Tab-separated table of N, CA and C and ligand atoms in Angstrom:
chain	number	residue	atom	x	y	z
A	4	UNK	N	6.492	-4.633	-19.962
A	4	UNK	CA	7.376	-5.773	-20.084
A	4	UNK	C	6.699	-6.985	-19.456
A	5	UNK	N	7.157	-8.135	-19.889
A	5	UNK	CA	6.645	-9.382	-19.332
A	5	UNK	C	7.748	-10.022	-18.483
A	6	UNK	N	7.355	-10.484	-17.314
A	6	UNK	CA	8.303	-11.095	-16.389
A	6	UNK	C	9.135	-12.177	-17.075
A	7	UNK	N	10.441	-12.056	-16.960
A	7	UNK	CA	11.346	-13.079	-17.453
A	7	UNK	C	11.609	-13.050	-18.948
A	8	UNK	N	10.900	-12.225	-19.686
A	8	UNK	CA	11.084	-12.146	-21.142
A	8	UNK	C	12.193	-11.130	-21.440
A	9	UNK	N	13.246	-11.593	-22.072
A	9	UNK	CA	14.406	-10.727	-22.281
A	9	UNK	C	14.048	-9.478	-23.072
A	10	UNK	N	14.555	-8.365	-22.592
A	10	UNK	CA	14.325	-7.058	-23.212
A	10	UNK	C	15.672	-6.398	-23.454
A	11	UNK	N	15.734	-5.626	-24.498
A	11	UNK	CA	16.909	-4.795	-24.744
A	11	UNK	C	16.476	-3.343	-24.651
A	12	UNK	N	17.171	-2.594	-23.832
A	12	UNK	CA	16.835	-1.191	-23.586
A	12	UNK	C	18.035	-0.345	-23.981
A	13	UNK	N	17.770	0.678	-24.788
A	13	UNK	CA	18.848	1.610	-25.120
A	13	UNK	C	18.583	2.920	-24.401
A	14	UNK	N	19.584	3.407	-23.726
A	14	UNK	CA	19.475	4.670	-22.987
A	14	UNK	C	20.450	5.660	-23.590
A	15	UNK	N	19.934	6.790	-23.983
A	15	UNK	CA	20.789	7.852	-24.533
A	15	UNK	C	20.822	9.009	-23.536
A	16	UNK	N	22.004	9.419	-23.204
A	16	UNK	CA	22.167	10.551	-22.293
A	16	UNK	C	22.215	11.834	-23.116
A	17	UNK	N	21.114	12.543	-23.160
A	17	UNK	CA	21.039	13.806	-23.899
A	17	UNK	C	21.308	15.006	-23.006
A	18	UNK	N	21.630	14.754	-21.771
A	18	UNK	CA	21.946	15.862	-20.870
A	18	UNK	C	23.415	16.260	-21.070
A	19	UNK	N	23.805	17.296	-20.425
A	19	UNK	CA	25.189	17.747	-20.506
A	19	UNK	C	26.072	17.188	-19.415
A	20	UNK	N	25.558	16.245	-18.653
A	20	UNK	CA	26.288	15.701	-17.504
A	20	UNK	C	26.308	14.177	-17.571
A	21	UNK	N	27.289	13.564	-16.929
A	21	UNK	CA	27.258	12.101	-16.803
A	21	UNK	C	25.975	11.685	-16.081
A	22	UNK	N	25.359	10.628	-16.541
A	22	UNK	CA	24.086	10.172	-15.960
A	22	UNK	C	24.118	8.673	-15.730
A	23	UNK	N	23.161	8.210	-14.975
A	23	UNK	CA	22.982	6.783	-14.732
A	23	UNK	C	21.499	6.559	-14.433
A	24	UNK	N	20.989	5.405	-14.800
A	24	UNK	CA	19.575	5.097	-14.585
A	24	UNK	C	19.462	3.940	-13.607
A	25	UNK	N	18.742	4.161	-12.528
A	25	UNK	CA	18.513	3.121	-11.528
A	25	UNK	C	17.155	2.477	-11.775
A	26	UNK	N	17.112	1.166	-11.586
A	26	UNK	CA	15.885	0.374	-11.776
A	26	UNK	C	15.521	-0.252	-10.439
A	27	UNK	N	14.943	0.529	-9.516
A	27	UNK	CA	14.706	-0.014	-8.181
A	27	UNK	C	13.763	-1.210	-8.201
A	28	UNK	N	14.058	-2.150	-7.333
A	28	UNK	CA	13.279	-3.350	-7.076
A	28	UNK	C	13.388	-4.399	-8.175
A	29	UNK	N	14.182	-4.150	-9.215
A	29	UNK	CA	14.413	-5.196	-10.204
A	29	UNK	C	15.630	-6.009	-9.784
A	30	UNK	N	15.590	-7.293	-10.083
A	30	UNK	CA	16.731	-8.151	-9.796
A	30	UNK	C	17.696	-8.041	-10.976
A	31	UNK	N	18.684	-7.181	-10.853
A	31	UNK	CA	19.620	-6.924	-11.946
A	31	UNK	C	21.049	-7.028	-11.438
A	32	UNK	N	21.972	-7.389	-12.324
A	32	UNK	CA	23.381	-7.409	-11.908
A	32	UNK	C	23.870	-5.980	-11.654
A	33	UNK	N	24.876	-5.824	-10.781
A	33	UNK	CA	25.307	-4.481	-10.379
A	33	UNK	C	25.790	-3.618	-11.544
A	34	UNK	N	26.288	-4.222	-12.615
A	34	UNK	CA	26.818	-3.404	-13.713
A	34	UNK	C	25.726	-2.711	-14.520
A	35	UNK	N	24.454	-3.085	-14.333
A	35	UNK	CA	23.357	-2.372	-15.010
A	35	UNK	C	22.258	-1.929	-14.044
A	36	UNK	N	22.420	-2.232	-12.778
A	36	UNK	CA	21.391	-1.883	-11.785
A	36	UNK	C	21.162	-0.374	-11.681
A	37	UNK	N	22.184	0.392	-11.924
A	37	UNK	CA	22.019	1.834	-11.914
A	37	UNK	C	22.485	2.533	-10.662
A	38	UNK	N	23.071	1.798	-9.761
A	38	UNK	CA	23.664	2.420	-8.575
A	38	UNK	C	25.176	2.456	-8.792
A	39	UNK	N	25.710	3.639	-9.056
A	39	UNK	CA	27.132	3.739	-9.371
A	39	UNK	C	28.008	3.278	-8.223
A	40	UNK	N	27.494	3.416	-6.977
A	40	UNK	CA	28.286	2.961	-5.838
A	40	UNK	C	28.388	1.441	-5.784
A	41	UNK	N	27.560	0.748	-6.579
A	41	UNK	CA	27.629	-0.709	-6.632
A	41	UNK	C	28.245	-1.208	-7.933
A	42	UNK	N	28.676	-0.274	-8.790
A	42	UNK	CA	29.437	-0.704	-9.956
A	42	UNK	C	28.854	-0.380	-11.318
A	43	UNK	N	27.723	0.293	-11.381
A	43	UNK	CA	27.191	0.672	-12.691
A	43	UNK	C	27.956	1.882	-13.209
A	44	UNK	N	28.554	1.770	-14.408
A	44	UNK	CA	29.282	2.923	-14.936
A	44	UNK	C	28.347	4.064	-15.328
A	45	UNK	N	28.822	5.287	-15.160
A	45	UNK	CA	28.070	6.456	-15.596
A	45	UNK	C	28.022	6.469	-17.128
A	46	UNK	N	26.962	7.091	-17.656
A	46	UNK	CA	26.810	7.238	-19.101
A	46	UNK	C	27.276	8.650	-19.459
A	47	UNK	N	28.346	8.769	-20.243
A	47	UNK	CA	28.847	10.118	-20.572
A	47	UNK	C	27.809	10.916	-21.372
A	48	UNK	N	27.857	12.238	-21.284
A	48	UNK	CA	26.936	13.073	-22.067
A	48	UNK	C	27.048	12.754	-23.550
A	49	UNK	N	25.916	12.639	-24.213
A	49	UNK	CA	25.887	12.371	-25.648
A	49	UNK	C	26.107	10.920	-26.020
A	50	UNK	N	26.252	10.050	-25.029
A	50	UNK	CA	26.512	8.636	-25.298
A	50	UNK	C	25.270	7.789	-25.039
A	51	UNK	N	25.325	6.574	-25.536
A	51	UNK	CA	24.242	5.620	-25.334
A	51	UNK	C	24.797	4.333	-24.753
A	52	UNK	N	23.950	3.644	-24.021
A	52	UNK	CA	24.270	2.299	-23.552
A	52	UNK	C	23.089	1.402	-23.890
A	53	UNK	N	23.389	0.137	-24.004
A	53	UNK	CA	22.337	-0.831	-24.296
A	53	UNK	C	22.411	-1.931	-23.245
A	54	UNK	N	21.278	-2.144	-22.569
A	54	UNK	CA	21.198	-3.179	-21.551
A	54	UNK	C	20.260	-4.276	-22.030
A	55	UNK	N	20.628	-5.510	-21.765
A	55	UNK	CA	19.718	-6.635	-21.948
A	55	UNK	C	19.386	-7.158	-20.569
A	56	UNK	N	18.115	-7.341	-20.329
A	56	UNK	CA	17.688	-7.801	-19.008
A	56	UNK	C	16.426	-8.655	-19.121
A	57	UNK	N	16.235	-9.465	-18.084
A	57	UNK	CA	15.012	-10.247	-17.952
A	57	UNK	C	14.270	-9.684	-16.751
A	58	UNK	N	13.235	-8.867	-16.990
A	58	UNK	CA	12.580	-8.169	-15.881
A	58	UNK	C	11.944	-9.117	-14.870
A	59	UNK	N	12.254	-8.863	-13.626
A	59	UNK	CA	11.736	-9.669	-12.525
A	59	UNK	C	12.042	-8.926	-11.229
A	60	UNK	N	11.194	-8.915	-10.247
A	60	UNK	CA	9.880	-9.539	-10.152
A	60	UNK	C	8.805	-8.659	-10.807
A	61	UNK	N	7.603	-9.234	-11.003
A	61	UNK	CA	6.528	-8.456	-11.633
A	61	UNK	C	5.986	-7.377	-10.704
A	62	UNK	N	5.350	-6.399	-11.322
A	62	UNK	CA	4.723	-5.331	-10.551
A	62	UNK	C	4.977	-3.982	-11.196
A	63	UNK	N	4.442	-2.973	-10.546
A	63	UNK	CA	4.654	-1.611	-11.012
A	63	UNK	C	5.999	-1.129	-10.498
A	64	UNK	N	6.795	-0.645	-11.405
A	64	UNK	CA	8.126	-0.133	-11.056
A	64	UNK	C	8.317	1.230	-11.710
A	65	UNK	N	9.420	1.842	-11.389
A	65	UNK	CA	9.813	3.041	-12.096
A	65	UNK	C	11.313	3.049	-12.231
A	66	UNK	N	11.802	3.912	-13.071
A	66	UNK	CA	13.245	4.080	-13.213
A	66	UNK	C	13.546	5.567	-13.053
A	67	UNK	N	14.741	5.838	-12.585
A	67	UNK	CA	15.095	7.231	-12.337
A	67	UNK	C	16.605	7.402	-12.329
A	68	UNK	N	17.014	8.638	-12.479
A	68	UNK	CA	18.434	8.957	-12.402
A	68	UNK	C	18.933	8.768	-10.972
A	69	UNK	N	20.201	8.457	-10.854
A	69	UNK	CA	20.847	8.423	-9.543
A	69	UNK	C	21.922	9.486	-9.431
A	70	UNK	N	21.886	10.432	-10.339
A	70	UNK	CA	22.870	11.502	-10.313
A	70	UNK	C	22.556	12.464	-9.183
A	71	UNK	N	23.584	12.921	-8.525
A	71	UNK	CA	23.416	13.871	-7.436
A	71	UNK	C	23.275	15.281	-8.015
A	72	UNK	N	22.142	15.910	-7.762
A	72	UNK	CA	21.872	17.225	-8.340
A	72	UNK	C	22.423	18.364	-7.494
A	73	UNK	N	22.726	18.077	-6.255
A	73	UNK	CA	23.197	19.144	-5.380
A	73	UNK	C	22.139	20.214	-5.224
A	74	UNK	N	22.526	21.457	-5.428
A	74	UNK	CA	21.591	22.580	-5.274
A	74	UNK	C	20.979	23.005	-6.603
A	75	UNK	N	21.253	22.267	-7.663
A	75	UNK	CA	20.709	22.612	-8.975
A	75	UNK	C	19.349	21.939	-9.137
A	76	UNK	N	18.282	22.699	-8.986
A	76	UNK	CA	16.925	22.146	-9.012
A	76	UNK	C	16.408	21.923	-10.428
A	77	UNK	N	17.300	21.988	-11.422
A	77	UNK	CA	16.909	21.642	-12.796
A	77	UNK	C	17.550	20.333	-13.235
A	78	UNK	N	18.449	19.783	-12.438
A	78	UNK	CA	19.197	18.593	-12.830
A	78	UNK	C	18.591	17.319	-12.256
A	79	UNK	N	18.973	16.216	-12.893
A	79	UNK	CA	18.713	14.876	-12.387
A	79	UNK	C	17.231	14.677	-12.030
A	80	UNK	N	16.984	14.173	-10.824
A	80	UNK	CA	15.593	13.888	-10.438
A	80	UNK	C	14.733	15.151	-10.434
A	81	UNK	N	15.320	16.278	-10.079
A	81	UNK	CA	14.561	17.538	-10.093
A	81	UNK	C	14.106	17.888	-11.507
A	82	UNK	N	14.879	17.474	-12.505
A	82	UNK	CA	14.556	17.779	-13.893
A	82	UNK	C	13.586	16.802	-14.529
A	83	UNK	N	13.075	15.861	-13.753
A	83	UNK	CA	12.069	14.944	-14.278
A	83	UNK	C	12.641	13.714	-14.951
A	84	UNK	N	13.857	13.340	-14.624
A	84	UNK	CA	14.462	12.164	-15.250
A	84	UNK	C	13.994	10.894	-14.538
A	85	UNK	N	12.774	10.518	-14.829
A	85	UNK	CA	12.210	9.291	-14.288
A	85	UNK	C	11.093	8.823	-15.217
A	86	UNK	N	10.711	7.580	-15.056
A	86	UNK	CA	9.641	7.033	-15.896
A	86	UNK	C	9.036	5.801	-15.267
A	87	UNK	N	7.985	5.309	-15.904
A	87	UNK	CA	7.260	4.147	-15.387
A	87	UNK	C	7.723	2.865	-16.050
A	88	UNK	N	7.519	1.799	-15.326
A	88	UNK	CA	7.849	0.482	-15.853
A	88	UNK	C	6.853	-0.505	-15.255
A	89	UNK	N	6.096	-1.151	-16.112
A	89	UNK	CA	5.145	-2.167	-15.660
A	89	UNK	C	5.650	-3.527	-16.118
A	90	UNK	N	5.829	-4.417	-15.165
A	90	UNK	CA	6.247	-5.776	-15.472
A	90	UNK	C	5.085	-6.697	-15.159
A	91	UNK	N	4.484	-7.215	-16.208
A	91	UNK	CA	3.344	-8.100	-16.018
A	91	UNK	C	3.843	-9.490	-15.647
A	92	UNK	N	3.110	-10.171	-14.777
A	92	UNK	CA	3.548	-11.504	-14.366
A	92	UNK	C	3.578	-12.470	-15.556
A	93	UNK	N	4.491	-13.398	-15.492
A	93	UNK	CA	4.647	-14.413	-16.530
A	93	UNK	C	3.318	-15.135	-16.758
A	94	UNK	N	2.642	-15.495	-15.699
A	94	UNK	CA	1.357	-16.185	-15.781
A	94	UNK	C	0.307	-15.338	-15.079
A	95	UNK	N	-0.921	-15.476	-15.511
A	95	UNK	CA	-2.034	-14.800	-14.863
A	95	UNK	C	-1.780	-13.302	-14.715
A	96	UNK	N	-1.751	-12.550	-15.827
A	96	UNK	CA	-1.427	-11.128	-15.745
A	96	UNK	C	-2.487	-10.271	-15.071
A	97	UNK	N	-3.558	-10.847	-14.638
A	97	UNK	CA	-4.574	-10.071	-13.930
A	97	UNK	C	-5.746	-9.745	-14.821
A	98	UNK	N	-6.808	-9.309	-14.199
A	98	UNK	CA	-8.022	-9.002	-14.946
A	98	UNK	C	-8.338	-7.524	-14.745
A	99	UNK	N	-7.855	-6.732	-15.637
A	99	UNK	CA	-8.151	-5.313	-15.607
A	99	UNK	C	-8.222	-4.852	-17.053
A	100	UNK	N	-8.923	-3.774	-17.293
A	100	UNK	CA	-9.036	-3.283	-18.661
A	100	UNK	C	-8.137	-2.093	-18.934
A	101	UNK	N	-7.630	-1.477	-17.875
A	101	UNK	CA	-6.796	-0.303	-18.088
A	101	UNK	C	-5.894	-0.079	-16.884
A	102	UNK	N	-4.675	0.281	-17.175
A	102	UNK	CA	-3.723	0.637	-16.120
A	102	UNK	C	-3.411	2.114	-16.308
A	103	UNK	N	-3.541	2.909	-15.270
A	103	UNK	CA	-3.317	4.344	-15.377
A	103	UNK	C	-2.172	4.725	-14.450
A	104	UNK	N	-1.161	5.339	-15.014
A	104	UNK	CA	-0.006	5.792	-14.241
A	104	UNK	C	-0.090	7.298	-14.077
A	105	UNK	N	0.144	7.757	-12.896
A	105	UNK	CA	0.130	9.189	-12.630
A	105	UNK	C	1.492	9.603	-12.068
A	106	UNK	N	2.106	10.553	-12.744
A	106	UNK	CA	3.397	11.087	-12.283
A	106	UNK	C	3.189	12.521	-11.843
A	107	UNK	N	3.380	12.760	-10.573
A	107	UNK	CA	3.296	14.119	-10.041
A	107	UNK	C	4.710	14.673	-9.937
A	108	UNK	N	4.868	15.894	-10.411
A	108	UNK	CA	6.205	16.470	-10.396
A	108	UNK	C	6.113	17.985	-10.229
A	109	UNK	N	7.115	18.534	-9.587
A	109	UNK	CA	7.203	19.981	-9.401
A	109	UNK	C	8.330	20.525	-10.278
A	110	UNK	N	8.086	21.711	-10.831
A	110	UNK	CA	9.039	22.299	-11.782
A	110	UNK	C	9.344	23.741	-11.370
A	111	UNK	N	10.402	24.254	-11.956
A	111	UNK	CA	10.754	25.655	-11.725
A	111	UNK	C	11.193	25.895	-10.295
A	112	UNK	N	11.997	25.009	-9.787
A	112	UNK	CA	12.399	25.106	-8.392
A	112	UNK	C	13.448	26.170	-8.128
A	113	UNK	N	13.372	26.727	-6.971
A	113	UNK	CA	14.391	27.659	-6.494
A	113	UNK	C	14.372	27.597	-4.963
A	114	UNK	N	15.440	28.088	-4.384
A	114	UNK	CA	15.536	28.060	-2.931
A	114	UNK	C	15.085	29.385	-2.338
A	115	UNK	N	14.332	29.272	-1.270
A	115	UNK	CA	13.972	30.459	-0.507
A	115	UNK	C	14.479	30.253	0.914
A	116	UNK	N	15.062	31.285	1.415
A	116	UNK	CA	15.666	31.175	2.729
A	116	UNK	C	14.699	31.468	3.857
A	117	UNK	N	14.890	30.762	4.938
A	117	UNK	CA	14.136	31.034	6.145
A	117	UNK	C	14.927	31.966	7.046
A	118	UNK	N	14.302	32.434	8.063
A	118	UNK	CA	14.949	33.354	8.978
A	118	UNK	C	16.141	32.759	9.700
A	119	UNK	N	16.160	31.424	9.806
A	119	UNK	CA	17.251	30.778	10.519
A	119	UNK	C	18.400	30.371	9.598
A	120	UNK	N	18.351	30.835	8.341
A	120	UNK	CA	19.408	30.505	7.394
A	120	UNK	C	19.178	29.226	6.633
A	121	UNK	N	18.110	28.520	6.950
A	121	UNK	CA	17.801	27.276	6.274
A	121	UNK	C	17.186	27.580	4.908
A	122	UNK	N	17.561	26.821	3.886
A	122	UNK	CA	17.040	27.039	2.536
A	122	UNK	C	16.030	25.953	2.184
A	123	UNK	N	14.840	26.368	1.759
A	123	UNK	CA	13.799	25.431	1.361
A	123	UNK	C	13.572	25.515	-0.148
A	124	UNK	N	13.439	24.373	-0.814
A	124	UNK	CA	13.098	24.420	-2.239
A	124	UNK	C	11.614	24.772	-2.405
A	125	UNK	N	11.351	25.686	-3.320
A	125	UNK	CA	9.995	26.121	-3.641
A	125	UNK	C	9.836	25.994	-5.149
A	126	UNK	N	8.650	25.585	-5.588
A	126	UNK	CA	8.439	25.323	-7.014
A	126	UNK	C	7.359	26.232	-7.579
A	127	UNK	N	7.507	26.568	-8.863
A	127	UNK	CA	6.558	27.447	-9.533
A	127	UNK	C	5.351	26.690	-10.061
A	128	UNK	N	5.565	25.439	-10.498
A	128	UNK	CA	4.526	24.698	-11.211
A	128	UNK	C	4.525	23.247	-10.750
A	129	UNK	N	3.333	22.686	-10.616
A	129	UNK	CA	3.189	21.259	-10.363
A	129	UNK	C	2.406	20.647	-11.515
A	130	UNK	N	2.788	19.444	-11.902
A	130	UNK	CA	2.097	18.784	-13.008
A	130	UNK	C	1.724	17.356	-12.630
A	131	UNK	N	0.732	16.849	-13.355
A	131	UNK	CA	0.377	15.435	-13.315
A	131	UNK	C	0.537	14.934	-14.745
A	132	UNK	N	1.422	13.962	-14.928
A	132	UNK	CA	1.778	13.461	-16.256
A	132	UNK	C	2.137	14.604	-17.202
A	133	UNK	N	2.856	15.552	-16.700
A	133	UNK	CA	3.356	16.652	-17.512
A	133	UNK	C	2.348	17.735	-17.813
A	134	UNK	N	1.136	17.637	-17.254
A	134	UNK	CA	0.096	18.635	-17.524
A	134	UNK	C	-0.261	19.355	-16.222
A	135	UNK	N	-0.416	20.670	-16.372
A	135	UNK	CA	-0.827	21.471	-15.212
A	135	UNK	C	-2.324	21.338	-14.988
A	136	UNK	N	-2.755	21.571	-13.769
A	136	UNK	CA	-4.179	21.606	-13.482
A	136	UNK	C	-4.828	22.685	-14.361
A	137	UNK	N	-5.936	22.317	-15.027
A	137	UNK	CA	-6.611	23.257	-15.909
A	137	UNK	C	-6.104	23.174	-17.340
A	138	UNK	N	-5.173	22.242	-17.638
A	138	UNK	CA	-4.632	22.113	-18.991
A	138	UNK	C	-5.759	21.806	-19.982
A	139	UNK	N	-6.621	20.863	-19.635
A	139	UNK	CA	-7.770	20.532	-20.485
A	139	UNK	C	-8.911	21.471	-20.089
A	140	UNK	N	-9.439	22.185	-21.037
A	140	UNK	CA	-10.470	23.173	-20.702
A	140	UNK	C	-11.798	22.520	-20.355
A	141	UNK	N	-12.045	21.315	-20.876
A	141	UNK	CA	-13.297	20.643	-20.578
A	141	UNK	C	-13.026	19.176	-20.263
A	142	UNK	N	-13.766	18.678	-19.317
A	142	UNK	CA	-13.670	17.261	-18.983
A	142	UNK	C	-15.023	16.611	-19.251
A	143	UNK	N	-14.982	15.401	-19.706
A	143	UNK	CA	-16.197	14.603	-19.909
A	143	UNK	C	-16.959	15.096	-21.042
B	6	LIG	CU1	17.176	4.705	-7.084
């Protein structure tokens, strides 16, 4: 996105639960900011919403769910409901030839108990941009 250039974003909730998308560090009105405690309505399952916004300030951002997953390590943020957002400055977008985003995420979570009754989340798989280490058999 370009700073200050109006964008229309459609979000479809394909999950089975009410969802909401937070846009941290963007200057947005509370009804679309994505924090339900500040007034953004939840998106019902199977529904879509359309937001119009003028992205600001510039920089690397991300968006993510603000739904509380509780102990369900497959829901919300645990389920990978996040993404990247690059807002290039209105003027002087910089001198680079490539921008590379890396998303590290853990999957297949479950709780394992400690001797003191405390439960720790443990994951089966870790990925970078959705790929496990060794996904590509050859590099270079
Ligand atoms: Cu947030």
